[in-house]
Short mmCIF file of C-alpha atoms in Angstrom, two decimals:
data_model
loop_
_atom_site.label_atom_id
_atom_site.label_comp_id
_atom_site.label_asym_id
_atom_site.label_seq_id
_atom_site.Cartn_x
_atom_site.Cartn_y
_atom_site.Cartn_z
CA UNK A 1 30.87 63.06 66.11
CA UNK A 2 32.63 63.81 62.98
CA UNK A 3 30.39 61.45 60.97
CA UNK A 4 28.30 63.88 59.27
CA UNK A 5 31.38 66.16 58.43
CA UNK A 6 32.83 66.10 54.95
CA UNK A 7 35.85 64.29 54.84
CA UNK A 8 37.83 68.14 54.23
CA UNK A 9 36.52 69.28 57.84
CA UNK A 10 37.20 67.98 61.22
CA UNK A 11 35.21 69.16 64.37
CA UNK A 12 37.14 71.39 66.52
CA UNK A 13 34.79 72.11 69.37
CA UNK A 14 31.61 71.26 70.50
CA UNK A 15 29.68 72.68 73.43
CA UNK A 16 26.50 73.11 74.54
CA UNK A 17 25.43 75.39 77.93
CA UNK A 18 22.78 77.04 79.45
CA UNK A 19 23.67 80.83 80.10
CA UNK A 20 22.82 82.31 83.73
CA UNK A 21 20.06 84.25 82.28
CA UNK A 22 17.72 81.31 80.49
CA UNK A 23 16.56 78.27 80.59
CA UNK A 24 17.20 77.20 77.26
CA UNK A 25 19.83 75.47 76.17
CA UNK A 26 22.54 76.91 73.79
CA UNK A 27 25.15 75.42 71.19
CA UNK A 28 28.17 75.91 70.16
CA UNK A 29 30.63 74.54 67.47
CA UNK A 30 33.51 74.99 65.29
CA UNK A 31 34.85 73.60 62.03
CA UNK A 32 38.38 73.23 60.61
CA UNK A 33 39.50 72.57 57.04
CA UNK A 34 42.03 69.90 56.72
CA UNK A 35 44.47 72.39 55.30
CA UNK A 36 44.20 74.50 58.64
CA UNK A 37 43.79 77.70 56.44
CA UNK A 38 39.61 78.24 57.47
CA UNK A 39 37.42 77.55 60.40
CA UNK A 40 34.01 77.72 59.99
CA UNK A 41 32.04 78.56 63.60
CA UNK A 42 28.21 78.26 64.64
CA UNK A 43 27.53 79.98 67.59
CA UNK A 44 24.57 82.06 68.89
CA UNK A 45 24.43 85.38 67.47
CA UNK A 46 24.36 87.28 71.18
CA UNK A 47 28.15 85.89 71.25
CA UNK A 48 29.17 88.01 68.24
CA UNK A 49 27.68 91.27 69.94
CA UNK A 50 24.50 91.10 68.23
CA UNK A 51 21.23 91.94 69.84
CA UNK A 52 19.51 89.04 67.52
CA UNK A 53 18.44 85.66 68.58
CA UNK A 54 19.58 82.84 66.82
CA UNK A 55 22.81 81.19 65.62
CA UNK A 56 25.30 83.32 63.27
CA UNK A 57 27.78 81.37 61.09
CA UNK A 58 31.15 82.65 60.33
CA UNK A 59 34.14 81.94 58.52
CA UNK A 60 37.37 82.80 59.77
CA UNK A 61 40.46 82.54 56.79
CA UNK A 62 44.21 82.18 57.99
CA UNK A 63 42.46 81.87 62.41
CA UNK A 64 45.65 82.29 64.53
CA UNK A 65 47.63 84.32 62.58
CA UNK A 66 47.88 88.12 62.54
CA UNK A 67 46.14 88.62 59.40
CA UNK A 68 43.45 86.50 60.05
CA UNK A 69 40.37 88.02 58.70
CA UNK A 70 36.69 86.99 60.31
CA UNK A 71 33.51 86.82 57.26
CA UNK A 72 30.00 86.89 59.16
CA UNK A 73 28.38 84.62 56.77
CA UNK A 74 24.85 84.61 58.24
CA UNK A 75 22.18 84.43 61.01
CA UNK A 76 19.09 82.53 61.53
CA UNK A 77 16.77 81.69 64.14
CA UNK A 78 17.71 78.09 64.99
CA UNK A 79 20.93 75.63 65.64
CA UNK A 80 19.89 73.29 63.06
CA UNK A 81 19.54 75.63 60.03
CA UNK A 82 22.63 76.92 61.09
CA UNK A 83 24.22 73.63 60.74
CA UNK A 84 22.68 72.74 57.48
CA UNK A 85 24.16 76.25 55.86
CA UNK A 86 27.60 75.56 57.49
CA UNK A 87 27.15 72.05 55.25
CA UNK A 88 26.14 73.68 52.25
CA UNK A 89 28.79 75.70 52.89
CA UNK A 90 31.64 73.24 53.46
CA UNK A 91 30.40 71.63 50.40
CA UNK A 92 30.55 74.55 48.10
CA UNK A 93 33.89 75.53 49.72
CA UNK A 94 35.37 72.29 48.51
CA UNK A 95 34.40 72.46 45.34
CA UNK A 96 36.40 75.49 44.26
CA UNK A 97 39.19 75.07 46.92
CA UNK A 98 42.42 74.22 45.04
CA UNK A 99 45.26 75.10 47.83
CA UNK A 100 45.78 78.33 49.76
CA UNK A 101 46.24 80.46 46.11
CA UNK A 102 42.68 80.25 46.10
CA UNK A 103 41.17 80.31 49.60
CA UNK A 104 40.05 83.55 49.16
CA UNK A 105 38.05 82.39 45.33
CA UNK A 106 36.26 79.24 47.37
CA UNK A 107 35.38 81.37 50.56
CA UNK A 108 33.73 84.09 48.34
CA UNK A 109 32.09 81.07 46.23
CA UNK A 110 30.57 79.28 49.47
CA UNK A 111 30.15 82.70 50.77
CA UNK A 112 27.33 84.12 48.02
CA UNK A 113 26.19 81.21 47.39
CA UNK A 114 25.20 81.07 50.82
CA UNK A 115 24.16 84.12 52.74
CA UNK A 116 20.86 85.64 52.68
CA UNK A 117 19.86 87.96 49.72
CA UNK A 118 17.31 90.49 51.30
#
């Protein structure tokens, strides 16, 4: 499963269900950096509270502690885009992540680089 992964990130969950209300069939997944310090989850937006169909991305810095602060990154209309942003993501993450002095440098990096400009 965690073939297509960079080699920073390891899958943490992966789920897919079909709510009570639809047919269709809905994903779920999360992301962890090796270094523990940011998971990365694609979900469908209606489980952050929006009223938007779709998958949202976010990035969560420090998840588990009590300062752990949650970045909505983006939302678009399918799984798969979803997926290829959270890769782009990862990717652009890496590059400027140098230890946790600058988590906060790389997640605003991947962030801009990758949310949508309207």
């Amino acid at each position: 499963m965690d073939a297509d992964v960079p080699p920073e990130w390891d899958t943490e969950a992966c789920r897919a269900y079909t709510p009570a209300d639809t047919d269709r069939e809905l994903q779920y997944r999360t992301y962890r950096h090796v270094s523990g310090d940011l998971r990365l989850k694609v979900a469908p937006a209606s489980l952050n509270g929006d009223d938007h169909p779709g998958y949202t991305l976010t990035a969560t810095c420090y998840p588990g502690l009590d300062f752990a602060e949650t970045l909505q990154v983006r939302t678009v209309l399918t799984f798969d885009r979803c997926e290829h942003i959270t890769r782009t993501f990862m990717d652009l993450f890496a590059a400027r992540y140098d230890g946790p002095g600058s988590l906060e440098d790389a997640v605003d990096y991947a962030y801009e680089r990758t949310r949508d400009h309207r």
